[in-house]
PDB file of C-alpha atoms in Angstrom:
ATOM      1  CA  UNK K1445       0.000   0.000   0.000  1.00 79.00           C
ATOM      2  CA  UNK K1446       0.803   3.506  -0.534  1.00 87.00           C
ATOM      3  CA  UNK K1447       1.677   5.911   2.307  1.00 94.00           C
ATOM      4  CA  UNK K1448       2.981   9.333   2.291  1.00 97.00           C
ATOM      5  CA  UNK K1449       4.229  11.259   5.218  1.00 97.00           C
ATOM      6  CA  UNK K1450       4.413  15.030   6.293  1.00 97.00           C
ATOM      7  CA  UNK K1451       5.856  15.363   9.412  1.00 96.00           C
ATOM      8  CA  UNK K1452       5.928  19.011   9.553  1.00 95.00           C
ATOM      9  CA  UNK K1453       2.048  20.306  10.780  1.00 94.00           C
ATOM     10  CA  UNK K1454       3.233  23.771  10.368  1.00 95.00           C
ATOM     11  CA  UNK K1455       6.107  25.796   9.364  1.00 95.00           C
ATOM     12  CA  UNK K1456       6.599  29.592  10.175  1.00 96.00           C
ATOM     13  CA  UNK K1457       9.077  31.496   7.918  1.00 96.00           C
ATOM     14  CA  UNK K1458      10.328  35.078   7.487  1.00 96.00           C
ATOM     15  CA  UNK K1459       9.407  36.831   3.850  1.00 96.00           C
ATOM     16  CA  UNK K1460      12.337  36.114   1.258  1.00 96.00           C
ATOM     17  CA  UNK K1461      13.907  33.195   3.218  1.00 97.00           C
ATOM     18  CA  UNK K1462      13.638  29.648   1.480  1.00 97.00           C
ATOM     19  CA  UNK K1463      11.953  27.015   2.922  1.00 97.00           C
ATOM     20  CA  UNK K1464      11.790  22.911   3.276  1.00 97.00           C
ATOM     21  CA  UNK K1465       8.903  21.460   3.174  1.00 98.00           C
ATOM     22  CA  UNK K1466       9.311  17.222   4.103  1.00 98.00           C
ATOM     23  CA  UNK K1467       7.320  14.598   2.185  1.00 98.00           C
ATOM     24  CA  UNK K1468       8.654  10.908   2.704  1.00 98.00           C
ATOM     25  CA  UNK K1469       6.685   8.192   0.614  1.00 97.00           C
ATOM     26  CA  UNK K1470       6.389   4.568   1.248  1.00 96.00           C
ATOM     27  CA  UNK K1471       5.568   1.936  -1.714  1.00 94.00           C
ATOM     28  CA  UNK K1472       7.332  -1.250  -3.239  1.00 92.00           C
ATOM     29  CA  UNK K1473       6.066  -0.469  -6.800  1.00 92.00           C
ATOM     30  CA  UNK K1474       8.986   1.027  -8.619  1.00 92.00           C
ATOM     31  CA  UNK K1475       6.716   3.521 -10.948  1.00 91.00           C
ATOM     32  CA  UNK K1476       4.976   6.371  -9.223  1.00 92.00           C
ATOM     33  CA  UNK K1477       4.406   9.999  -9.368  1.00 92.00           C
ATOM     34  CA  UNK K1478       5.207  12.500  -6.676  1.00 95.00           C
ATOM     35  CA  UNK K1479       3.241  15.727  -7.054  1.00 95.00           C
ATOM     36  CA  UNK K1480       2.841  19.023  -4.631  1.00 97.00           C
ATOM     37  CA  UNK K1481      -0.382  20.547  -4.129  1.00 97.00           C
ATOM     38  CA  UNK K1482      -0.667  24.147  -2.966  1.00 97.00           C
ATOM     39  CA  UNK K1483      -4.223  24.709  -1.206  1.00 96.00           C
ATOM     40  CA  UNK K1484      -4.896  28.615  -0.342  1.00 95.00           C
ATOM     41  CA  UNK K1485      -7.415  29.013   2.489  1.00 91.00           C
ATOM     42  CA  UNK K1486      -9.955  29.147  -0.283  1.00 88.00           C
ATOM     43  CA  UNK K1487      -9.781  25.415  -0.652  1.00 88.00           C
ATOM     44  CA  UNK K1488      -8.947  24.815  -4.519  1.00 88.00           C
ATOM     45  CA  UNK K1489      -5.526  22.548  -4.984  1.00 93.00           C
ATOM     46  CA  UNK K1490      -3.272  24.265  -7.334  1.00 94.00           C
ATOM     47  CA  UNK K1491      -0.548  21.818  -8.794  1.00 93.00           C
ATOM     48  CA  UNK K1492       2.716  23.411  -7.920  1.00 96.00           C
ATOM     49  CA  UNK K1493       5.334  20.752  -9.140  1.00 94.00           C
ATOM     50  CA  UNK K1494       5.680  17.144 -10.738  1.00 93.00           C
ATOM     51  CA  UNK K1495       8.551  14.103 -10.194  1.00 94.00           C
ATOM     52  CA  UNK K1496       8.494  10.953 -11.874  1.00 92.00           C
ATOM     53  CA  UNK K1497      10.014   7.692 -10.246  1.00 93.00           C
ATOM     54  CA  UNK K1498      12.223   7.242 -13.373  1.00 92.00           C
ATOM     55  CA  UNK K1499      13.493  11.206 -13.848  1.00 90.00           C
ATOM     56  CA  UNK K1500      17.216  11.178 -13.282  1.00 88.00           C
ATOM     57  CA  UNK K1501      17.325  15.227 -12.715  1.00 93.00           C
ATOM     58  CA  UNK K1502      14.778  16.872  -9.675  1.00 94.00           C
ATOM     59  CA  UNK K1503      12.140  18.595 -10.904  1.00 94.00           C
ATOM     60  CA  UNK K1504      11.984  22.716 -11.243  1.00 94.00           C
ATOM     61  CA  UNK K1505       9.111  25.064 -11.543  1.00 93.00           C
ATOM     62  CA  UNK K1506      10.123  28.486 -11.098  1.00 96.00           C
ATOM     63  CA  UNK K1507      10.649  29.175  -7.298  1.00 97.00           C
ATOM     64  CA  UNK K1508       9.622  25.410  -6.511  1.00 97.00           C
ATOM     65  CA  UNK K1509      12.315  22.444  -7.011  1.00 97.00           C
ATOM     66  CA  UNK K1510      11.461  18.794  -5.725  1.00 97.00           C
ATOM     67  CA  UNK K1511      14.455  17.538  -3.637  1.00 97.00           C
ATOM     68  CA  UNK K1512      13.807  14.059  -4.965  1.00 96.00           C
ATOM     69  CA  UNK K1513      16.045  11.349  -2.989  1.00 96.00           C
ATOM     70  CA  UNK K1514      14.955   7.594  -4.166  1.00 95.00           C
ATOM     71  CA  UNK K1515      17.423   5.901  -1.312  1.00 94.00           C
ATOM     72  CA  UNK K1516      15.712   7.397   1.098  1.00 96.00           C
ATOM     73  CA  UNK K1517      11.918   7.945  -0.111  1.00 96.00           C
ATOM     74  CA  UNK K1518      12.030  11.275   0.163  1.00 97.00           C
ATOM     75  CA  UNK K1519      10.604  14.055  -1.770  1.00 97.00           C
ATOM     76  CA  UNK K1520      10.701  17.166  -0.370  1.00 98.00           C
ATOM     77  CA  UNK K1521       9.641  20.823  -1.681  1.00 98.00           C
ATOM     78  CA  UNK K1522      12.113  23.961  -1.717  1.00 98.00           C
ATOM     79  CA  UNK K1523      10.357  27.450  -1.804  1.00 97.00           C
ATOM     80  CA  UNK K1524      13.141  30.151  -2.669  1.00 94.00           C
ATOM     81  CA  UNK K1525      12.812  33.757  -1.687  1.00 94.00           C
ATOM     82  CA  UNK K1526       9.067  32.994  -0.383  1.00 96.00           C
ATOM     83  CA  UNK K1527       6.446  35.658  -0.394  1.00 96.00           C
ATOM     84  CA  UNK K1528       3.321  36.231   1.939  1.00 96.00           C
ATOM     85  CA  UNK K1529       1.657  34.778  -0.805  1.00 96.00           C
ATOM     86  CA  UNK K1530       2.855  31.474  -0.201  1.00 97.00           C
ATOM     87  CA  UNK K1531       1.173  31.051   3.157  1.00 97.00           C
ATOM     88  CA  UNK K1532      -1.184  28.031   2.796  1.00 97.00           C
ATOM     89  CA  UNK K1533      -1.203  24.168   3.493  1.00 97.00           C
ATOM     90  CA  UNK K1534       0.896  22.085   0.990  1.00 98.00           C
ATOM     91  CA  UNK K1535       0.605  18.443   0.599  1.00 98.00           C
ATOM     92  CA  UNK K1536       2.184  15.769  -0.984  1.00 98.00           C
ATOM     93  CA  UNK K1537       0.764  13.250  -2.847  1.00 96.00           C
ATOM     94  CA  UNK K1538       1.495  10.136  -4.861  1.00 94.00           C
ATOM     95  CA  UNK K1539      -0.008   8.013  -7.217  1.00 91.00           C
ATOM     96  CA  UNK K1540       1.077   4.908  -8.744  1.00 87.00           C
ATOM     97  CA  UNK K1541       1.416   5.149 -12.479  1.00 79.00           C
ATOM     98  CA  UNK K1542      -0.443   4.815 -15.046  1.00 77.00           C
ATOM     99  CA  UNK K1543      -3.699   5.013 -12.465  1.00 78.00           C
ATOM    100  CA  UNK K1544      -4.818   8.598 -11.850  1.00 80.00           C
ATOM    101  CA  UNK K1545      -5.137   7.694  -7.905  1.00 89.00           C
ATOM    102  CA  UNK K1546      -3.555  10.589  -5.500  1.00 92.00           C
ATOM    103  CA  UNK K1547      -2.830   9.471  -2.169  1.00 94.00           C
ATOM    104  CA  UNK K1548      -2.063  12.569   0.141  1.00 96.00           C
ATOM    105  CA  UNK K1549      -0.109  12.995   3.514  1.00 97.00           C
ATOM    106  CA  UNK K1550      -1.839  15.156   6.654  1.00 96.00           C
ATOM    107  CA  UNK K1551      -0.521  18.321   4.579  1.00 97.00           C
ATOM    108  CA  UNK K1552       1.869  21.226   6.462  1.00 97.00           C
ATOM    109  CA  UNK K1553       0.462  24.659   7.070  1.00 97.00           C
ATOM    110  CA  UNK K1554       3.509  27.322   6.087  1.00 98.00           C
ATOM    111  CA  UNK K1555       3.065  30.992   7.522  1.00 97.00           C
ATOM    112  CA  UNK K1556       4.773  33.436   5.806  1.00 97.00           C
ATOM    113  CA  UNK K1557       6.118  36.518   8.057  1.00 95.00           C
ATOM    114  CA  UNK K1558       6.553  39.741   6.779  1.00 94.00           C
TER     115      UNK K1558
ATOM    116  CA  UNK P1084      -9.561  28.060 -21.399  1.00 67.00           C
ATOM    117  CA  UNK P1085     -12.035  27.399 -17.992  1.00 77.00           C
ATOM    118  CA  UNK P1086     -10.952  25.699 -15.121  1.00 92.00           C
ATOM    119  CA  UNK P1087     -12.849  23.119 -13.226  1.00 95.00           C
ATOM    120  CA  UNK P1088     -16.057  24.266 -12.264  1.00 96.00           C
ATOM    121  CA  UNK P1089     -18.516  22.352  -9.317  1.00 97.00           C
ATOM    122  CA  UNK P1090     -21.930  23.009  -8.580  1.00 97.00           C
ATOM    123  CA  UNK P1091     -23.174  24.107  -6.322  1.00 97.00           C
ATOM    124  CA  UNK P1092     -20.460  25.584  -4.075  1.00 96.00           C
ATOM    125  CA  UNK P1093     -22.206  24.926  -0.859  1.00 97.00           C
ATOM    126  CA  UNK P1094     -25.123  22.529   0.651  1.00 96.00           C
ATOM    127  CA  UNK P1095     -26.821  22.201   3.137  1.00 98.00           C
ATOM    128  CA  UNK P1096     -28.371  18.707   3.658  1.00 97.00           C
ATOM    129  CA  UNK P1097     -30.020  16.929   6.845  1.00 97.00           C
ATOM    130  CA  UNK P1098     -29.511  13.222   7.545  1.00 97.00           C
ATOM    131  CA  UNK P1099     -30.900  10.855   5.885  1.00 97.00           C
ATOM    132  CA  UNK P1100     -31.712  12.561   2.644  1.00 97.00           C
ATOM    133  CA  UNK P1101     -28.871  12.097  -0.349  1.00 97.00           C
ATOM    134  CA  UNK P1102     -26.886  14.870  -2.480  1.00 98.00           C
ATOM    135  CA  UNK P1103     -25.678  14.938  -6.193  1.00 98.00           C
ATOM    136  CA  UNK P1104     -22.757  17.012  -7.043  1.00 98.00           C
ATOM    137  CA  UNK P1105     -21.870  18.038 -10.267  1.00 98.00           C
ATOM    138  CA  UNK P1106     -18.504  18.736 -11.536  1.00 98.00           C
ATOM    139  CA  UNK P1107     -17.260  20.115 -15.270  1.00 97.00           C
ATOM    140  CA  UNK P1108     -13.986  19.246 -16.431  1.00 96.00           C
ATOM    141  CA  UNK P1109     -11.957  21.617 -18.255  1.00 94.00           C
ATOM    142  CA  UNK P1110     -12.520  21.291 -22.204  1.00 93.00           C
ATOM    143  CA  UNK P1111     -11.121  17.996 -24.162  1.00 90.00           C
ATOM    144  CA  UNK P1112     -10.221  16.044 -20.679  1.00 91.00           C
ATOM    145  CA  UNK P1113     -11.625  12.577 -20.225  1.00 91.00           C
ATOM    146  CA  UNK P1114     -10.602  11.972 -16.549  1.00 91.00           C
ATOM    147  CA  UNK P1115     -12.607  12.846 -13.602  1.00 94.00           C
ATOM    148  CA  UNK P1116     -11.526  12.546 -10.250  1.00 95.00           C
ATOM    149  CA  UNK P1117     -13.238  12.589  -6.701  1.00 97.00           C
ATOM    150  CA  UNK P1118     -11.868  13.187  -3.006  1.00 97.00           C
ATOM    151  CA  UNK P1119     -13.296  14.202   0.026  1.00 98.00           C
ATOM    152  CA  UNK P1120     -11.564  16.598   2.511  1.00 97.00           C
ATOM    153  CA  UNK P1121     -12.104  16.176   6.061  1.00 96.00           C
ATOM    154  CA  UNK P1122     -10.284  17.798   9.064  1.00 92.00           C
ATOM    155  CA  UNK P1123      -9.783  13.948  10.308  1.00 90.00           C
ATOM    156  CA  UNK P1124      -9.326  11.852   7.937  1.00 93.00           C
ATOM    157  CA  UNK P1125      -7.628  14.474   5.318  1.00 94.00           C
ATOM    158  CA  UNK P1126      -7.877  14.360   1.372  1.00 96.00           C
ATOM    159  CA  UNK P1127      -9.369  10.833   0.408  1.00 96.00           C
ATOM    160  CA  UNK P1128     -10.147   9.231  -3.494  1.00 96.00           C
ATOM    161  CA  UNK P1129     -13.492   8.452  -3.933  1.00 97.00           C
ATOM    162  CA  UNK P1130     -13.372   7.082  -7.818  1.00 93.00           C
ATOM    163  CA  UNK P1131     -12.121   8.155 -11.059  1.00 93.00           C
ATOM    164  CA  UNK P1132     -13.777   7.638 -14.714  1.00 94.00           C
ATOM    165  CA  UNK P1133     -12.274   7.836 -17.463  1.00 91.00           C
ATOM    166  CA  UNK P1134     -14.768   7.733 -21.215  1.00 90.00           C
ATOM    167  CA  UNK P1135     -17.650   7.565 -18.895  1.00 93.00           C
ATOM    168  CA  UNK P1136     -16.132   4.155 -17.298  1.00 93.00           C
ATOM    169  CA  UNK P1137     -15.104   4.342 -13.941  1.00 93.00           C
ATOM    170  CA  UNK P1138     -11.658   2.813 -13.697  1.00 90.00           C
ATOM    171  CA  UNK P1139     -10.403   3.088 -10.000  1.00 89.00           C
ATOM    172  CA  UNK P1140     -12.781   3.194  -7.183  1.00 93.00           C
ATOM    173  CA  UNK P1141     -11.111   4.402  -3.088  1.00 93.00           C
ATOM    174  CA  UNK P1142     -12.173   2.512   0.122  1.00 93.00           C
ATOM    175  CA  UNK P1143     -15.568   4.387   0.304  1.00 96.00           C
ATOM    176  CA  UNK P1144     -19.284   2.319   0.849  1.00 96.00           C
ATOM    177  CA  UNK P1145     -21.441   1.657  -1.588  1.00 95.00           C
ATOM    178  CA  UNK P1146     -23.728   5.001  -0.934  1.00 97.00           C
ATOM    179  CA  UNK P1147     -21.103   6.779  -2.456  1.00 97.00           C
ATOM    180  CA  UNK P1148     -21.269   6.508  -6.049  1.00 97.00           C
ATOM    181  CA  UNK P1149     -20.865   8.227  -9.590  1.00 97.00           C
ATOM    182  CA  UNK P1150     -20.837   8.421 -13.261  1.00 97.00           C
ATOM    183  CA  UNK P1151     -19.651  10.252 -15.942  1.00 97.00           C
ATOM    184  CA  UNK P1152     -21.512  11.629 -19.331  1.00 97.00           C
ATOM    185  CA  UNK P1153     -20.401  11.440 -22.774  1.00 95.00           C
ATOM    186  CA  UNK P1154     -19.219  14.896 -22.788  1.00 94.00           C
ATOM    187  CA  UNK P1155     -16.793  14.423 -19.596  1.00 94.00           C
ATOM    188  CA  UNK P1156     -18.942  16.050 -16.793  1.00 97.00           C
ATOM    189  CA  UNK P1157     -19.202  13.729 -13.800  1.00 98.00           C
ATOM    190  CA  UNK P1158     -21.573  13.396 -10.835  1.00 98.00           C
ATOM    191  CA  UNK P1159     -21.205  12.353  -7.693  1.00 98.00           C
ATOM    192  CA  UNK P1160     -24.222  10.998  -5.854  1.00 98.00           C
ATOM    193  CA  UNK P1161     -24.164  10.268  -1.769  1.00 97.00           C
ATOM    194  CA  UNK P1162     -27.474   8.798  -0.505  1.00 95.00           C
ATOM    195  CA  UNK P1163     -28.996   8.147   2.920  1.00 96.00           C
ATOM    196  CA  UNK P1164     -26.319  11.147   4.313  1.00 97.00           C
ATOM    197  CA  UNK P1165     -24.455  10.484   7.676  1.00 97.00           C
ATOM    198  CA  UNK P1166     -23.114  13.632   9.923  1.00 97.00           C
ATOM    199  CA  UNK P1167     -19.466  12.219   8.946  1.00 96.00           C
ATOM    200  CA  UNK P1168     -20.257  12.713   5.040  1.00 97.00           C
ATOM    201  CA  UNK P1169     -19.760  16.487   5.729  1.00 98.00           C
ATOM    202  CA  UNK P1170     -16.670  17.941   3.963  1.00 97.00           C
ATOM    203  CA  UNK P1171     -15.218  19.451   1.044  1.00 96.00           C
ATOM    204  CA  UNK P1172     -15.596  17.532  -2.053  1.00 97.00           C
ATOM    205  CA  UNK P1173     -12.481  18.257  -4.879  1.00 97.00           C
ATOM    206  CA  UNK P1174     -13.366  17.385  -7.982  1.00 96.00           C
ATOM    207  CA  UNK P1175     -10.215  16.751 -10.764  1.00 94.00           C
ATOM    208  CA  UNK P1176      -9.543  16.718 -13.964  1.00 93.00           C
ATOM    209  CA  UNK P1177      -6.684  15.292 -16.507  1.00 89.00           C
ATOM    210  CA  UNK P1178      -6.140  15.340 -20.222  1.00 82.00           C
ATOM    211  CA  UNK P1179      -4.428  11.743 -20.873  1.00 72.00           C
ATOM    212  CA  UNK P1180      -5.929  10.048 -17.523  1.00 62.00           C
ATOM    213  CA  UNK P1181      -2.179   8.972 -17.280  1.00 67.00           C
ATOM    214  CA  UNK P1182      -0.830   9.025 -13.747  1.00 62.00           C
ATOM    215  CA  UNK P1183       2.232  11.308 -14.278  1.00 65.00           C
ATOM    216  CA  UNK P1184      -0.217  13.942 -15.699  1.00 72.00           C
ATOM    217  CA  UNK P1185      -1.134  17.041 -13.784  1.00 82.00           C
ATOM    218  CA  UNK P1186      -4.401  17.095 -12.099  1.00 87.00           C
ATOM    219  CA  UNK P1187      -6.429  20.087 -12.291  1.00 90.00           C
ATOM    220  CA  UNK P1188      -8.793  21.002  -9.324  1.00 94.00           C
ATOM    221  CA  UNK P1189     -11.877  22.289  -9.064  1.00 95.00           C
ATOM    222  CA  UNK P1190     -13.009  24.516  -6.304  1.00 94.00           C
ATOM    223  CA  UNK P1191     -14.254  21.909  -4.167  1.00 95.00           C
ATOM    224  CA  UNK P1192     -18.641  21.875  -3.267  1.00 97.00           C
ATOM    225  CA  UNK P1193     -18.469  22.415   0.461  1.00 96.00           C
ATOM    226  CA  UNK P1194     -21.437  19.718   1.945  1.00 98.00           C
ATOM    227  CA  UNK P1195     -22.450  20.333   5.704  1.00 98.00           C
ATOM    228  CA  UNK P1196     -24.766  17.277   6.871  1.00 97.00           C
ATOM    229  CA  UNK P1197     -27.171  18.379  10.087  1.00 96.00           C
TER     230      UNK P1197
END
């Protein structure tokens, strides 16, 4: 079965600093998806950033980069020079490919400071 | 192009009495996804379908249930509503149906059960 992990409930970080967000996965099959959702207080999920089990390079999408490390099931989300606009929950989810099946962790709440 | 659209936003329902959700997926994609959202039990998948044929179904009973039309839009239908059916239901969409693919939320149809 499918499990992912976010150990983080919430995260409080200063405007312009980076930040870490932790996603550990758990699953024998060797093809999956990672994914990061980004869900404002307004509730829709906004797809931030996409990693394939079989990429060889971690994924980038602007100010977002997956730290994707396959030894250790890990799969964690950078934020560079955040912005009050990235205060929201984030979650991580995975689904085993081809099926279209997300399984998400608890999520973390980030606070951006000013 | 339009995003994901859900109808209606919000409802109001009292146990006992069942609820059909609609959701719209965004022009030319085939998949439709479902998940719940609940403060305790987080972000859950209810089914997918795929050319109106549901092709993955979550760990949900049998009064949840769906079905999609020839021109994509899906509906959800919960009958004989419980207090613990109240939550935030995401609706998805995806071009290929393909795991790797981007999922594309909708708003989410926010269903309090008194």
């Amino acid at each position: 079965a499918q499990k992912i992990t976010q150990t983080q409930p919430g995260m409080f970080v200063q405007e312009k600093e980076a930040v870490t967000l932790d996603c550990t996965y758990d699953t024998s099959d060797p093809s999956y998806g990672l994914f990061w959702y980004k869900q404002p207080s307004s509730g829709e999920m906004i797809f931030l950033i996409y990693q394939g089990s079989y990429d060889q390079q971690n994924a980038t999408e602007g100010r977002y980069s997956l730290n994707f490390q396959k030894a250790r099931k890990s799969a964690n989300l950078v934020i560079s020079a955040s912005q009050l606009g990235d205060s929201a929950m984030y979650f991580c989810a995975m689904s085993l490919l081809p099926a279209q099946k997300l399984v998400f962790g608890q999520g973390t709440r980030l606070t951006i400071n000013p | 192009k339009a995003g994901v659209t859900q109808t209606p936003r919000y409802l109001i329902k009292t146990r006992g009495q069942q609820v059909t959700l609609s959701c719209s997926p965004i022009s030319g994609h085939r998949s439709v996804s479902w998940y719940q959202q609940t403060p305790g039990q987080g972000l859950q998948f209810l089914f997918e379908y795929f050319s109106e044929t549901q092709r993955n179904k979550g760990n949900f009973p049998g009064r949840f249930s769906g079905r999609q039309f020839s021109n994509s839009r899906s509906e959800m239908n919960v009958s004989t509503l419980e207090l613990g059916d109240s939550a935030l239901y995401l609706c998805a969409s995806s071009s290929t149906g393909q795991g790797g693919n981007e999922q594309f939320f909708g708003p989410g149809t926010r269903l309090t059960v008194l």
